[in-house]
PDB file of C-alpha atoms in Angstrom:
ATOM      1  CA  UNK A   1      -0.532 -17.153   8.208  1.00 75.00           C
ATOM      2  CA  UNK A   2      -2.677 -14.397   5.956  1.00 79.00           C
ATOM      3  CA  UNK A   3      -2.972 -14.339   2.928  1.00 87.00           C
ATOM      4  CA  UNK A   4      -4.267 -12.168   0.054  1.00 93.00           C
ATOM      5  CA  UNK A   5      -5.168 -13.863  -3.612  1.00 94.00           C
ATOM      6  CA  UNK A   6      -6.028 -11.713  -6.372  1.00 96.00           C
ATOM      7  CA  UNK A   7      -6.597 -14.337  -9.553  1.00 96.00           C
ATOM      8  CA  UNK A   8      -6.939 -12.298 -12.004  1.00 95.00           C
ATOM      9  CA  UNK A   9      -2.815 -10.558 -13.366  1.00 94.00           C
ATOM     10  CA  UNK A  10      -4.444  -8.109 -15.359  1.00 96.00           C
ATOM     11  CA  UNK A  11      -8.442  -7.350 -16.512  1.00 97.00           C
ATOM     12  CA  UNK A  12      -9.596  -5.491 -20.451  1.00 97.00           C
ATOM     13  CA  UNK A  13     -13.296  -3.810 -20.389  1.00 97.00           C
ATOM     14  CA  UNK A  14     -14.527  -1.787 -22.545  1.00 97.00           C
ATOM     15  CA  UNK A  15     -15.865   1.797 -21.150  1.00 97.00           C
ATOM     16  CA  UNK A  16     -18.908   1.804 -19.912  1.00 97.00           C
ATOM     17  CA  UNK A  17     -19.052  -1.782 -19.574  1.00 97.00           C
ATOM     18  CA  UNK A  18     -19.527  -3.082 -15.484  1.00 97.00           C
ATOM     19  CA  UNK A  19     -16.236  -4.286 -13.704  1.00 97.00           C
ATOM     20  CA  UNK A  20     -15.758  -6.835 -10.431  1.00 98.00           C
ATOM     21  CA  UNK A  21     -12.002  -7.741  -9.554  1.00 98.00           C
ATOM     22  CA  UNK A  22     -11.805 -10.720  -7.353  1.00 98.00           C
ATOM     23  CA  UNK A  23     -10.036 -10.585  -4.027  1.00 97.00           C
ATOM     24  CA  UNK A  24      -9.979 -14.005  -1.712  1.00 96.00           C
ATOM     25  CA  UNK A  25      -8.068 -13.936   1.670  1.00 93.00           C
ATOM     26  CA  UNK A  26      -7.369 -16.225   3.782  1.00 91.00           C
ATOM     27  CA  UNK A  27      -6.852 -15.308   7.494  1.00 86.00           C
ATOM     28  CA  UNK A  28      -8.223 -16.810  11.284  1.00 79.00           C
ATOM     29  CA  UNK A  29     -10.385 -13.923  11.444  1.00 79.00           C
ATOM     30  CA  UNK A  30     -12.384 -11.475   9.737  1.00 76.00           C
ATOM     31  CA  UNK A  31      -9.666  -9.400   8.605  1.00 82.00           C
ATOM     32  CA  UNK A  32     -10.026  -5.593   7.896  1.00 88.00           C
ATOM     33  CA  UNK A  33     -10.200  -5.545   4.107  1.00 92.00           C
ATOM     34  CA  UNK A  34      -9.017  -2.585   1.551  1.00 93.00           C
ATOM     35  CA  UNK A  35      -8.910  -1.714  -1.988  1.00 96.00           C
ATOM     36  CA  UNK A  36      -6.233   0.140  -3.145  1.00 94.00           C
ATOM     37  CA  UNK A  37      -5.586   1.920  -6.775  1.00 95.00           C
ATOM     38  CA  UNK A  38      -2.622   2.926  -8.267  1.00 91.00           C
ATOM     39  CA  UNK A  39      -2.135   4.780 -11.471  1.00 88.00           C
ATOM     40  CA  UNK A  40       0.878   4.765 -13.166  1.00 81.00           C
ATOM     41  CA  UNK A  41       3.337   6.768 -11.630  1.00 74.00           C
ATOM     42  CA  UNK A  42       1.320   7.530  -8.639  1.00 78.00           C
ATOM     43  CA  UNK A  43       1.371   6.334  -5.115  1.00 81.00           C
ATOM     44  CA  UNK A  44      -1.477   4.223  -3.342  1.00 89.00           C
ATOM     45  CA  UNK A  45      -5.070   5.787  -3.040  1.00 90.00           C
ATOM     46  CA  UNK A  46      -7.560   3.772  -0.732  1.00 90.00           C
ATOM     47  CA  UNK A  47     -10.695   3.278  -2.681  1.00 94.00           C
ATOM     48  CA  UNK A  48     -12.990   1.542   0.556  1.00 93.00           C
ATOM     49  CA  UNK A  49     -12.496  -0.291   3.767  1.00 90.00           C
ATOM     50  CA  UNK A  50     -14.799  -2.624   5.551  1.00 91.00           C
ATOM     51  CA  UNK A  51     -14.062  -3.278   9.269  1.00 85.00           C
ATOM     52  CA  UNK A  52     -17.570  -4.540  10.104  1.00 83.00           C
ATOM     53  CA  UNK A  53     -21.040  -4.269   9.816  1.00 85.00           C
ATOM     54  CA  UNK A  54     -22.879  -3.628   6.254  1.00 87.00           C
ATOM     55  CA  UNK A  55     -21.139  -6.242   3.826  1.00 91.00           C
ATOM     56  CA  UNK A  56     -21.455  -4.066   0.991  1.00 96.00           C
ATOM     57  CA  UNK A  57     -18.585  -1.106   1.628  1.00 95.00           C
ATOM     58  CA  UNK A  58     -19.184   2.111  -0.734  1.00 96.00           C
ATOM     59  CA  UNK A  59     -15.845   3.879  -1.678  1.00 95.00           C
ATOM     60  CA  UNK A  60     -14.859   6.424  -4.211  1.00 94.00           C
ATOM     61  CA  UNK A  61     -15.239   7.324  -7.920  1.00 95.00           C
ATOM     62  CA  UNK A  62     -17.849   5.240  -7.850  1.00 96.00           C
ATOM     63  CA  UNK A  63     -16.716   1.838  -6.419  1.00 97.00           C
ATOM     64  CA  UNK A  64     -17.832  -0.331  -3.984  1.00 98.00           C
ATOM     65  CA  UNK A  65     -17.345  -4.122  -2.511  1.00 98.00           C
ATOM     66  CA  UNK A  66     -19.278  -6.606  -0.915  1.00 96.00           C
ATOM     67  CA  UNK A  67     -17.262  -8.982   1.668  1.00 95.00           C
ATOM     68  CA  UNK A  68     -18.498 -12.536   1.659  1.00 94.00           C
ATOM     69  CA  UNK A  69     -17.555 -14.262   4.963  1.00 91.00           C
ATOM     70  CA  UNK A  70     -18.385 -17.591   3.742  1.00 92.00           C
ATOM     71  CA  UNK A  71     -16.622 -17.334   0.439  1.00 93.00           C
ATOM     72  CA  UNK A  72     -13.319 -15.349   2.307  1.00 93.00           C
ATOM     73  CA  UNK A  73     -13.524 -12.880  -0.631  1.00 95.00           C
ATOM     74  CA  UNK A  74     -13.862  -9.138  -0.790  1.00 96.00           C
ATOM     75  CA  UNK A  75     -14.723  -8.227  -4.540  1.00 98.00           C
ATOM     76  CA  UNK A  76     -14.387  -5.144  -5.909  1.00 98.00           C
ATOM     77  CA  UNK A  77     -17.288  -3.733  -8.657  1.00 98.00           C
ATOM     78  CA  UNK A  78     -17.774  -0.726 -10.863  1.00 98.00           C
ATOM     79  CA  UNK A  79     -21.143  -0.326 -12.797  1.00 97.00           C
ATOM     80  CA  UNK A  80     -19.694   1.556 -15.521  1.00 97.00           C
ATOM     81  CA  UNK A  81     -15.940   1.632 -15.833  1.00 97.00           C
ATOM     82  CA  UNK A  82     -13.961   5.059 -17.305  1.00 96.00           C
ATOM     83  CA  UNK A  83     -11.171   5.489 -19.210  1.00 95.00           C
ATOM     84  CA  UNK A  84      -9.662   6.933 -16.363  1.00 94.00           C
ATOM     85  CA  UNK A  85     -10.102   3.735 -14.113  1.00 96.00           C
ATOM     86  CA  UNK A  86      -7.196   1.964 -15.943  1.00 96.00           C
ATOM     87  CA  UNK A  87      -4.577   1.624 -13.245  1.00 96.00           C
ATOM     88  CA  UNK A  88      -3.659  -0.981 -11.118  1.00 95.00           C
ATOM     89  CA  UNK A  89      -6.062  -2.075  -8.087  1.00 97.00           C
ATOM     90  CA  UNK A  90      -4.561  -3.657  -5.084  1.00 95.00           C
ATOM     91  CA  UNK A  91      -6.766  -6.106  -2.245  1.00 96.00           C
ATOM     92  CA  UNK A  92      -5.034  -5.473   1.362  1.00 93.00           C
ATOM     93  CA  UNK A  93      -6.085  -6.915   4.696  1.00 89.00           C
ATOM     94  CA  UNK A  94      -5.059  -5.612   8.090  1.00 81.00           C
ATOM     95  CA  UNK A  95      -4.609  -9.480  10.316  1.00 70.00           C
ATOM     96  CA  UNK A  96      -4.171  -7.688  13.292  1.00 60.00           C
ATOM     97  CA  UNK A  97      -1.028  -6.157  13.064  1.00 56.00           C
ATOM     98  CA  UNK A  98      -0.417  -3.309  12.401  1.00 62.00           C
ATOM     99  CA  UNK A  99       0.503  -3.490   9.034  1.00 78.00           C
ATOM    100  CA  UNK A 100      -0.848  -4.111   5.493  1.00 84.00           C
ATOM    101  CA  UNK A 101      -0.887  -7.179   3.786  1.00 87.00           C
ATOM    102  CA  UNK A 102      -0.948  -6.589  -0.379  1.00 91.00           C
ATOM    103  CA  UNK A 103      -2.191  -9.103  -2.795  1.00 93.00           C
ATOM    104  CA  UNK A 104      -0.249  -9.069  -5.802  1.00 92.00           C
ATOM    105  CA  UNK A 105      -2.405  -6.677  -7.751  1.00 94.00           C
ATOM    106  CA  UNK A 106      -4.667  -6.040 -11.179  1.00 96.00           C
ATOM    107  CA  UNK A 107      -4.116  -4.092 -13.395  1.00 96.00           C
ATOM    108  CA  UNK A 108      -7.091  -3.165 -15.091  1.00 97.00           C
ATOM    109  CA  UNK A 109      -6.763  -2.027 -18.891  1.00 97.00           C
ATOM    110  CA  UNK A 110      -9.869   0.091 -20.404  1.00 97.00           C
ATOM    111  CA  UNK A 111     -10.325   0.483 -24.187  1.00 96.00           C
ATOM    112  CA  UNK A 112     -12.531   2.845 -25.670  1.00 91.00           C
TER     113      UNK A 112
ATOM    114  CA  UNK B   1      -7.382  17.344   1.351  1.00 74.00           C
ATOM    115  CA  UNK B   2      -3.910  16.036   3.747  1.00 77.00           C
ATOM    116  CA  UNK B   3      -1.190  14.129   2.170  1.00 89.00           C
ATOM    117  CA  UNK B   4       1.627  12.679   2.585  1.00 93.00           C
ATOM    118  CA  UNK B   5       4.873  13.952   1.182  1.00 94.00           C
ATOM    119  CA  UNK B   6       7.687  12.138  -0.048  1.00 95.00           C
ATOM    120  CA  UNK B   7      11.028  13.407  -1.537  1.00 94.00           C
ATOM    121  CA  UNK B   8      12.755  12.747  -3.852  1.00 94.00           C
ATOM    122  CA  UNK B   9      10.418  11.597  -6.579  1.00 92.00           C
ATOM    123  CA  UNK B  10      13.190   9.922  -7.920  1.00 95.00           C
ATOM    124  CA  UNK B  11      17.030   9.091  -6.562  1.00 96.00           C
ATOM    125  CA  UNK B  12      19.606   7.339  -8.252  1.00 97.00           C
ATOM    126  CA  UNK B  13      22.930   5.549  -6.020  1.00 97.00           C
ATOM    127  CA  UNK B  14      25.961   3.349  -6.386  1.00 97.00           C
ATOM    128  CA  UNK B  15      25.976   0.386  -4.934  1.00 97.00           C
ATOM    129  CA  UNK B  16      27.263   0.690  -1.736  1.00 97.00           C
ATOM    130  CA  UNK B  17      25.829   4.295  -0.812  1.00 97.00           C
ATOM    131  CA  UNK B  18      24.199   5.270   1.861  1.00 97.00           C
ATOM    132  CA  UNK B  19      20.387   7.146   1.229  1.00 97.00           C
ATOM    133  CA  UNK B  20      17.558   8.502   3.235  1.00 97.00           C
ATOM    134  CA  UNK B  21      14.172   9.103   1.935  1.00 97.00           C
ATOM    135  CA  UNK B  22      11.987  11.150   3.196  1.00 97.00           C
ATOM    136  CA  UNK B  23       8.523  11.578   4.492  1.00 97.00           C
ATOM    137  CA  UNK B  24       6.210  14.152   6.140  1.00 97.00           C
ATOM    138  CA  UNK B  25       3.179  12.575   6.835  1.00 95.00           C
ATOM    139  CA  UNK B  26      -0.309  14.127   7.960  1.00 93.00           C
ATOM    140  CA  UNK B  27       0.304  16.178  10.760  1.00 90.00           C
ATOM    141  CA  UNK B  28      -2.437  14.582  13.244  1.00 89.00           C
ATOM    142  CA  UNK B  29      -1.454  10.998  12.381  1.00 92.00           C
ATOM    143  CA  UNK B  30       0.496   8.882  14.931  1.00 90.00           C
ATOM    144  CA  UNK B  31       1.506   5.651  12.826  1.00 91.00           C
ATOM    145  CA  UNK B  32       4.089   5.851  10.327  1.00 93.00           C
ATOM    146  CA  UNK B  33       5.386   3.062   7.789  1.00 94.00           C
ATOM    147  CA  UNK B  34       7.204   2.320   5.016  1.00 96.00           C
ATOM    148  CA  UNK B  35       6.277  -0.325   2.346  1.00 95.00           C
ATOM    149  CA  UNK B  36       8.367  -0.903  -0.867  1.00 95.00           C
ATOM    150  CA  UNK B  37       7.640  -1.862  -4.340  1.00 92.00           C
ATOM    151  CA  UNK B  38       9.835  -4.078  -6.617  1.00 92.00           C
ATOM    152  CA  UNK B  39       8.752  -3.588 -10.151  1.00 88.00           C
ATOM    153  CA  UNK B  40       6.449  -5.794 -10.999  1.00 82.00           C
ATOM    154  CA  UNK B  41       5.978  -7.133  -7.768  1.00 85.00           C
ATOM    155  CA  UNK B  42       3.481  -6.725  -4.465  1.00 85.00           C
ATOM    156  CA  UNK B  43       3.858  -4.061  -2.214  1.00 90.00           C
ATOM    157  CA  UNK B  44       5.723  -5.035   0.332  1.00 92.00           C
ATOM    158  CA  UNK B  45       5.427  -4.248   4.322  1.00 92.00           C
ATOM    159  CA  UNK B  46       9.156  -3.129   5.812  1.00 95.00           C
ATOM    160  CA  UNK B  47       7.828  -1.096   9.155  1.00 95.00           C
ATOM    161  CA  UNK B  48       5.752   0.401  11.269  1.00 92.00           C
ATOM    162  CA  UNK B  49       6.518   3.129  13.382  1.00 93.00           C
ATOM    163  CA  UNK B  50       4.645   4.238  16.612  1.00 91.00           C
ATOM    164  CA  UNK B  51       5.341   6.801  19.578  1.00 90.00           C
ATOM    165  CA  UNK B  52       8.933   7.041  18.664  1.00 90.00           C
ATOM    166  CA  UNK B  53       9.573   3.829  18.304  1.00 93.00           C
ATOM    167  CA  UNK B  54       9.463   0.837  15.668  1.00 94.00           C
ATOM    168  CA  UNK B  55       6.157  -1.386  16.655  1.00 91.00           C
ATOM    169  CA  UNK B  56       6.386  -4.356  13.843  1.00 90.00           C
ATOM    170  CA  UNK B  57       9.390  -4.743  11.055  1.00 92.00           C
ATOM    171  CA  UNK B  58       9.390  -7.157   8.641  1.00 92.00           C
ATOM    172  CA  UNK B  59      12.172  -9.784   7.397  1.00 92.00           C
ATOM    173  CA  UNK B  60      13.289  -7.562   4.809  1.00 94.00           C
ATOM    174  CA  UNK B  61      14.189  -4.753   7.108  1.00 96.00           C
ATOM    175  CA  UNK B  62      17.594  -5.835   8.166  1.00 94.00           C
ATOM    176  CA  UNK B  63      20.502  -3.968   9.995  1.00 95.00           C
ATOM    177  CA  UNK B  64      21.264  -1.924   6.621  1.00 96.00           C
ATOM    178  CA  UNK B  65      17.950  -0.338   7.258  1.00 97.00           C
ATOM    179  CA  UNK B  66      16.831   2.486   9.987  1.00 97.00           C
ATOM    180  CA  UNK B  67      13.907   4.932  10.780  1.00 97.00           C
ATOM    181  CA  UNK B  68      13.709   8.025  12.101  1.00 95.00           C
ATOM    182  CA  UNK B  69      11.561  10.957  13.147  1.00 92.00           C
ATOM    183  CA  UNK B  70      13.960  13.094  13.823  1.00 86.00           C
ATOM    184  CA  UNK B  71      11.896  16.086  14.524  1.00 86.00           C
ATOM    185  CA  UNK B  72       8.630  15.482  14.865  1.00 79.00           C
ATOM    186  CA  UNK B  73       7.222  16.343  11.029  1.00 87.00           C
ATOM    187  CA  UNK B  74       9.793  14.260   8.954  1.00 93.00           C
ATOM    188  CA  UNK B  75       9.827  10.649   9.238  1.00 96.00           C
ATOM    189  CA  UNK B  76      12.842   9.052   7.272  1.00 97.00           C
ATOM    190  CA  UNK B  77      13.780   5.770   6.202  1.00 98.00           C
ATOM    191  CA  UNK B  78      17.855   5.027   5.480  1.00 97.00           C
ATOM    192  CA  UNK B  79      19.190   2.574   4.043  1.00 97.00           C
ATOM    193  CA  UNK B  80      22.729   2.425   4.755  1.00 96.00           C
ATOM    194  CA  UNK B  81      24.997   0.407   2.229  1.00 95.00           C
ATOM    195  CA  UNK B  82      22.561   0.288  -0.181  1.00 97.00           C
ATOM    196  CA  UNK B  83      22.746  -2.955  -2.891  1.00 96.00           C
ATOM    197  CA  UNK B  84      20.992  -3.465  -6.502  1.00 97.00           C
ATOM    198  CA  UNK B  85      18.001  -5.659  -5.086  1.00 96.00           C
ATOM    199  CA  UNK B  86      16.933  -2.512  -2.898  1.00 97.00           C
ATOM    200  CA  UNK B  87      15.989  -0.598  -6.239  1.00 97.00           C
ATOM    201  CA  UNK B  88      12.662  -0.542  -5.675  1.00 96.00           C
ATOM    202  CA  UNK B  89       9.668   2.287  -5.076  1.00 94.00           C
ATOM    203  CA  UNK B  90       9.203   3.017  -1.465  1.00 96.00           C
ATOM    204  CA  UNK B  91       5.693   4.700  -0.130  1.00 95.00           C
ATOM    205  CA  UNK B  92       5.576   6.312   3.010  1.00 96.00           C
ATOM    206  CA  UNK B  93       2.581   5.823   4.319  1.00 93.00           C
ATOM    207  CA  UNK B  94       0.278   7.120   8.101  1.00 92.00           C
ATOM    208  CA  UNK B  95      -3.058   6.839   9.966  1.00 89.00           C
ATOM    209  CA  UNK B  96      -4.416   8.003  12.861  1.00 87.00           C
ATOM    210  CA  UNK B  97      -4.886   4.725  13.820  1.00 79.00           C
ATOM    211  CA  UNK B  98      -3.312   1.667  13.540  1.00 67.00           C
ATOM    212  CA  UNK B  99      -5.857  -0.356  11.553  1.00 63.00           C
ATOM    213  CA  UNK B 100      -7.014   2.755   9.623  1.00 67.00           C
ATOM    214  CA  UNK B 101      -6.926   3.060   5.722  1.00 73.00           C
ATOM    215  CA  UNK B 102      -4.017   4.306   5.637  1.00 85.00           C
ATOM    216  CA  UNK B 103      -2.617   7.696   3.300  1.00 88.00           C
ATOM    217  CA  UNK B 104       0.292   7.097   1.454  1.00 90.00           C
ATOM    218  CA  UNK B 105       2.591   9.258  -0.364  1.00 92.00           C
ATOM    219  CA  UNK B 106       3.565   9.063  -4.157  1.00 90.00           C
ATOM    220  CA  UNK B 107       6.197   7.404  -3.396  1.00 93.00           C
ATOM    221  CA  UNK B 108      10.073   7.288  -3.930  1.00 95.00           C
ATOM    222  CA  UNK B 109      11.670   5.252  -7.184  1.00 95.00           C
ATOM    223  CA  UNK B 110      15.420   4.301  -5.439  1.00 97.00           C
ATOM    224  CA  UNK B 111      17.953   3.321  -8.407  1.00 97.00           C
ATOM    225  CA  UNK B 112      20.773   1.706  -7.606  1.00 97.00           C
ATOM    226  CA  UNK B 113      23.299   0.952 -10.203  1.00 97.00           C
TER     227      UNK B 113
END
């Protein structure tokens, strides 16, 4: 069964300072990986996907993750974090089926 | 840029009630789902929905629940005797394909007291 393990319950940087939220699956295959933010009160946004190929997946507002095949983890990293980053980020893999499968989430705190 | 449209925002129910939500996804897309969200807890997969038909459900999608396109823009999800556990956010959510990122909507908080 598939599995999605995000360690870390909730993450404090300081703007400006660089980010990486950790995301280890476990699944047969190469999964197809996601990051997903969500700011309070708001629905899902999809910040990248990786499917295959290049191992280092560039997404929005700045994000971007590098899949590690030998390490089963899909990490997520900012260079400079903004205020308006705090939310909560969600790791998803696809197994196959047509559905996604959430890890239980960061939430990601900024302070000036 | 698209998006998916969910109403209401908000809905509050007795125990016992029936409710639909509703969706209008992306116009071009052809999978539709619904995932829900206990507070503080992982979004959770209830269905997929493909060519008029449901293609995967999960465990918690039970009898009480049902989906619907009914005509051909709105894609609803009822629940029909609804209980205090299913107080929860749901998010609509489509792609064009089926392993896509998918869009979701902002979502729908269901209350039920």
């Amino acid at each position: 069964a598939q599995s999605v393990t995000q360690p870390d319950i909730h993450i404090t940087v300081s703007e400006g300072a660089s980010l990486e939220l950790r995301c280890n699956y476990s699944y047969g295959a190469t999964p197809y990986l996601f990051w997903y933010v969500q700011s309070p009160g708001q629905g899902l946004q999809l910040l990248l996907k990786y499917f295959s190929g290049d191992t280092l997946v560039q997404g929005i507002k700045g994000f971007e993750a590098e899949f590690k095949r030998s390490q089963s983890s899909f990490n997520l990293r900012k260079p400079s974090v903004h205020w308006s980053d705090a939310a909560e980020y969600f790791c998803a893999l696809v197994p196959g089926a047509n559905n996604l499968f959430f890890g239980t989430g960061t939430r990601l705190t900024v302070i000036p | 840029e698209p998006e998916v449209t969910q109403t209401p925002s908000h809905q509050v129910t007795q125990m016992g009630q029936e409710v639909i939500l509703r969706c209008v996804p992306i116009s071009n897309h052809l999978y539709f789902y619904w995932y829900r969200q206990i507070l503080g807890q992982k979004v959770e997969f209830l269905v997929s929905f493909y060519n008029n038909e449901i293609s995967e459900k999960s465990e918690i999608f039970d009898d009480q629940f049902s989906v619907e396109r009914p005509d051909g823009s709105n894609f609803t999800l009822k629940i029909r005797s609804t209980k205090l556990e299913d107080s929860a956010m749901y998010f609509c959510a489509s792609s064009l394909l089926d392993s896509d990122g998918y869009t979701f909507g902002s979502g729908t908080r269901l209350t039920v007291v």
